[in-house]
XYZ file of N, CA and C in Angstrom:
345
model
N 62.870 139.810 257.135
C 61.705 140.609 257.390
C 60.631 140.571 256.602
N 59.657 141.553 257.301
C 58.257 141.020 256.994
C 58.020 142.087 255.671
N 55.879 142.014 255.417
C 55.797 142.185 253.884
C 55.907 143.603 254.072
N 56.120 143.990 255.020
C 55.353 145.821 254.699
C 57.281 146.131 255.010
N 58.271 145.684 255.260
C 59.258 146.606 255.365
C 60.110 145.957 253.973
N 59.621 144.557 253.557
C 59.686 144.613 251.805
C 59.291 145.733 250.820
N 58.391 145.602 251.075
C 57.162 146.824 250.389
C 58.128 148.252 250.575
N 58.379 148.598 251.260
C 59.561 150.253 251.603
C 60.473 149.518 250.952
N 60.784 148.626 250.954
C 62.136 148.333 250.623
C 62.382 148.807 248.944
N 61.224 148.135 248.327
C 60.619 148.242 246.895
C 60.311 149.451 246.604
N 60.378 150.301 247.360
C 59.498 151.889 246.511
C 61.039 152.550 246.833
N 61.408 152.393 247.870
C 62.782 152.945 247.813
C 63.951 152.888 247.046
N 64.025 151.717 246.736
C 64.595 151.363 245.379
C 63.975 151.833 244.006
N 62.614 151.865 243.844
C 62.349 152.603 242.508
C 62.710 154.200 242.603
N 62.597 154.463 244.227
C 62.723 156.067 244.122
C 64.213 156.475 244.059
N 64.734 155.955 244.483
C 67.175 155.917 244.910
C 67.016 155.805 243.114
N 66.741 154.930 242.727
C 67.260 154.313 241.670
C 67.066 155.457 239.992
N 65.349 155.963 240.137
C 65.043 157.040 239.608
C 66.558 158.011 239.901
N 65.725 158.626 241.001
C 66.655 160.116 241.318
C 68.776 159.524 240.676
N 69.096 158.410 240.983
C 69.785 158.014 240.478
C 70.364 158.393 238.862
N 69.140 158.186 238.497
C 69.408 157.815 237.065
C 68.909 159.519 236.613
N 68.806 160.095 237.475
C 68.181 161.859 236.844
C 66.928 161.857 236.408
N 65.799 160.820 236.267
C 64.167 160.674 235.795
C 63.898 161.402 236.714
N 62.808 162.497 236.826
C 61.726 162.949 237.706
C 60.417 161.974 237.175
N 59.408 161.982 238.746
C 58.331 160.946 238.470
C 57.580 161.157 237.571
N 57.430 162.672 237.004
C 57.220 163.109 235.743
C 57.563 161.806 234.221
N 58.159 162.084 233.935
C 58.954 161.582 233.463
C 58.985 159.855 233.486
N 59.162 159.808 234.337
C 58.956 158.002 234.518
C 57.389 157.928 234.398
N 56.392 158.719 234.409
C 55.121 158.188 234.240
C 54.997 158.137 232.919
N 55.765 159.406 232.485
C 55.035 159.310 231.077
C 56.074 158.219 230.035
N 57.066 157.708 230.283
C 57.233 156.074 230.068
C 56.748 154.839 230.163
N 56.135 155.104 231.546
C 55.373 153.655 231.863
C 54.075 153.971 230.635
N 53.854 154.853 230.777
C 52.255 155.620 230.030
C 50.768 155.537 231.109
N 51.468 155.549 232.429
C 51.113 155.881 233.632
C 50.513 157.437 233.656
N 50.016 157.591 234.764
C 50.130 159.521 235.287
C 51.538 159.722 236.155
N 51.389 160.767 236.199
C 52.566 160.766 237.531
C 52.198 160.908 238.966
N 50.508 160.741 239.316
C 49.827 160.336 240.618
C 50.144 159.300 240.929
N 50.199 158.208 239.520
C 50.530 156.722 240.147
C 51.723 156.886 240.491
N 53.193 157.690 239.858
C 54.576 156.801 239.879
C 54.412 157.461 241.503
N 53.783 159.144 241.937
C 54.089 159.427 242.846
C 53.132 157.918 244.214
N 52.075 157.572 243.591
C 51.961 157.107 244.935
C 52.274 155.520 245.364
N 52.923 155.211 244.145
C 53.629 154.036 244.274
C 55.127 154.363 245.178
N 55.871 155.455 244.929
C 56.994 155.137 245.021
C 56.725 156.086 247.020
N 55.770 156.829 247.278
C 54.887 157.018 248.494
C 54.292 155.534 249.446
N 54.214 154.471 248.849
C 53.689 153.608 249.620
C 52.378 153.371 249.198
N 51.407 154.498 248.338
C 49.633 154.315 248.826
C 49.216 153.024 247.986
N 50.377 153.412 246.635
C 49.600 151.799 245.664
C 50.473 150.638 245.272
N 50.489 149.687 245.349
C 51.739 149.096 244.801
C 51.512 148.318 243.560
N 52.728 148.369 242.642
C 53.056 148.326 241.416
C 52.545 146.504 241.094
N 51.828 146.604 240.336
C 51.596 145.668 238.966
C 52.887 144.846 238.618
N 52.277 143.495 238.313
C 53.827 142.988 237.825
C 54.177 143.665 236.563
N 52.910 143.801 235.789
C 53.591 144.801 234.264
C 54.469 146.300 234.633
N 53.771 147.026 235.398
C 54.892 148.011 235.200
C 55.934 148.158 236.004
N 55.896 147.253 237.279
C 57.547 146.958 237.714
C 58.279 146.005 236.844
N 58.005 145.343 235.900
C 58.768 144.546 234.946
C 59.480 145.552 233.909
N 57.776 146.953 233.442
C 58.625 148.619 232.538
C 59.194 149.137 233.480
N 59.705 149.195 235.382
C 60.141 150.271 235.535
C 62.055 149.480 235.781
N 61.521 148.119 235.896
C 63.339 147.680 235.838
C 63.508 147.455 234.712
N 63.219 147.786 233.375
C 63.872 147.904 232.166
C 64.308 149.538 231.725
N 63.378 150.593 231.972
C 63.573 151.337 232.260
C 64.462 151.922 232.953
N 64.750 151.242 233.952
C 66.182 152.199 234.910
C 67.003 150.974 235.083
N 66.960 150.526 234.172
C 67.851 149.296 233.943
C 68.538 148.795 234.868
N 67.700 148.040 235.623
C 67.533 147.758 237.253
C 67.295 146.032 236.971
N 67.930 144.906 237.631
C 67.717 143.446 237.853
C 66.386 143.602 238.448
N 64.990 143.152 237.755
C 64.397 142.470 239.117
C 64.671 141.963 240.014
N 65.031 141.240 240.331
C 66.383 141.155 242.019
C 66.449 141.667 242.657
N 67.208 143.226 242.073
C 67.975 144.217 242.294
C 66.685 145.196 242.944
N 65.049 145.065 242.552
C 63.893 146.200 242.921
C 63.440 144.796 244.334
N 63.208 143.824 243.456
C 62.336 143.110 244.547
C 63.486 142.689 246.144
N 64.578 142.262 245.806
C 65.472 141.596 246.756
C 66.411 142.986 246.948
N 65.957 144.170 247.726
C 66.573 145.288 247.072
C 68.091 145.104 248.097
N 69.391 145.591 248.023
C 70.307 145.679 249.134
C 70.084 146.716 250.020
N 70.141 146.529 251.439
C 70.390 147.910 251.716
C 71.529 149.034 251.577
N 70.261 150.281 251.161
C 70.716 151.566 250.189
C 72.208 152.038 251.472
N 71.654 152.017 253.046
C 72.592 152.329 253.335
C 73.692 151.795 253.932
N 73.805 150.672 253.340
C 75.608 149.553 253.675
C 76.233 150.307 252.309
N 75.870 150.552 251.174
C 76.495 151.068 250.483
C 77.239 152.290 250.114
N 78.498 152.214 250.098
C 79.138 153.623 250.209
C 79.259 154.156 248.876
N 79.623 155.597 248.523
C 79.842 156.079 247.602
C 80.669 155.920 246.548
N 81.563 155.173 247.269
C 82.552 155.467 246.088
C 82.094 153.023 245.145
N 81.302 152.670 246.127
C 80.450 151.530 245.729
C 79.462 152.666 244.628
N 78.750 153.126 245.037
C 77.797 153.687 244.066
C 78.073 154.649 242.985
N 79.992 155.302 242.791
C 80.216 155.699 241.906
C 81.467 154.620 241.193
N 81.490 153.510 241.562
C 81.583 152.222 240.797
C 80.692 151.417 239.625
N 79.728 151.584 240.152
C 78.697 151.128 240.003
C 77.789 151.560 238.952
N 77.972 153.141 238.639
C 77.160 154.154 237.929
C 78.896 153.645 236.493
N 79.653 153.443 237.329
C 80.980 153.763 235.856
C 80.734 152.468 235.298
N 80.509 151.530 235.877
C 80.277 149.741 235.329
C 79.218 149.626 234.384
N 77.960 150.185 235.163
C 76.956 150.830 233.728
C 77.055 151.291 232.753
N 77.784 152.297 233.088
C 78.137 152.736 231.218
C 79.555 152.794 230.107
N 80.286 151.484 231.191
C 81.311 150.702 230.502
C 81.157 149.531 228.956
N 81.537 149.623 228.183
C 81.534 148.983 226.851
C 82.150 147.530 227.622
N 81.777 146.770 226.496
C 82.632 145.190 226.748
C 83.953 145.061 226.938
N 84.645 145.818 226.200
C 86.122 145.617 226.497
C 86.533 146.291 227.312
N 85.914 147.385 227.682
C 86.124 148.483 229.100
C 85.984 147.541 229.824
N 85.211 146.433 230.420
C 84.812 145.981 231.750
C 85.407 144.337 231.610
N 86.142 143.681 230.172
C 87.447 142.913 230.335
C 88.335 143.308 231.431
N 88.227 144.842 230.612
C 90.178 145.183 231.339
C 89.486 145.933 232.581
N 88.741 145.890 233.029
C 88.683 146.173 234.436
C 89.014 144.815 235.415
N 87.992 143.608 234.471
C 87.998 142.345 235.312
C 89.871 141.882 235.355
N 90.571 142.069 234.593
C 91.709 141.681 234.501
C 92.797 142.278 236.106
N 92.172 143.715 235.753
C 92.699 144.933 236.633
C 92.475 144.191 238.277
N 90.833 143.978 238.095
C 90.467 143.638 239.687
C 91.191 142.091 240.123
N 91.243 141.092 239.063
C 91.720 139.943 239.719
C 93.411 139.985 239.557
N 93.840 140.665 238.799
C 95.161 141.125 239.148
C 95.549 141.569 241.369
N 94.769 142.868 241.054
C 94.783 143.097 242.757
C 94.374 142.276 243.746
N 93.363 141.380 243.510
C 93.374 140.204 244.246
C 94.055 139.479 244.275
N 94.746 138.960 243.308
C 95.978 138.359 243.330
C 96.805 138.370 244.063
N 97.315 139.540 243.731
C 98.522 140.136 244.802
C 97.993 140.421 246.396
N 96.727 140.596 246.731
C 96.070 140.779 247.899
C 96.847 139.429 248.585
N 96.006 138.328 247.924
C 95.970 136.782 248.353
C 97.340 136.273 248.518
N 98.610 136.774 247.946
C 99.796 136.909 247.980
C 100.682 137.200 248.760
N 100.442 138.233 249.080
C 100.277 138.928 250.691
C 100.096 138.479 252.046
N 98.941 138.056 251.565
C 97.881 137.107 252.903
C 98.836 136.170 253.243
N 99.620 135.539 252.302
C 100.389 133.861 252.649
C 101.337 134.372 253.588
């Protein structure tokens, strides 16, 4: 992936995550303490975010910096996967442990059926 493709992936990830969390560009700009135009320029590719702004965006959108810089191909993610990710994001620790145990049991069942 070349630099231009990486920047395109970066701006698309920021835009998609903002929209997924139902935050407007104006609201994000207010949280970042920048102008709405600045956010629009970042998302459109007319301006690159500073490292400070990038760190703040990851905090506000509750995403990892790796997820922004090394974004997954959004088209490869299914709607089901997106829904699961959203539910996991809002689950408490006890629920996450329960979900993990269910997934591990399902995986063991699958592996037993393959043998």
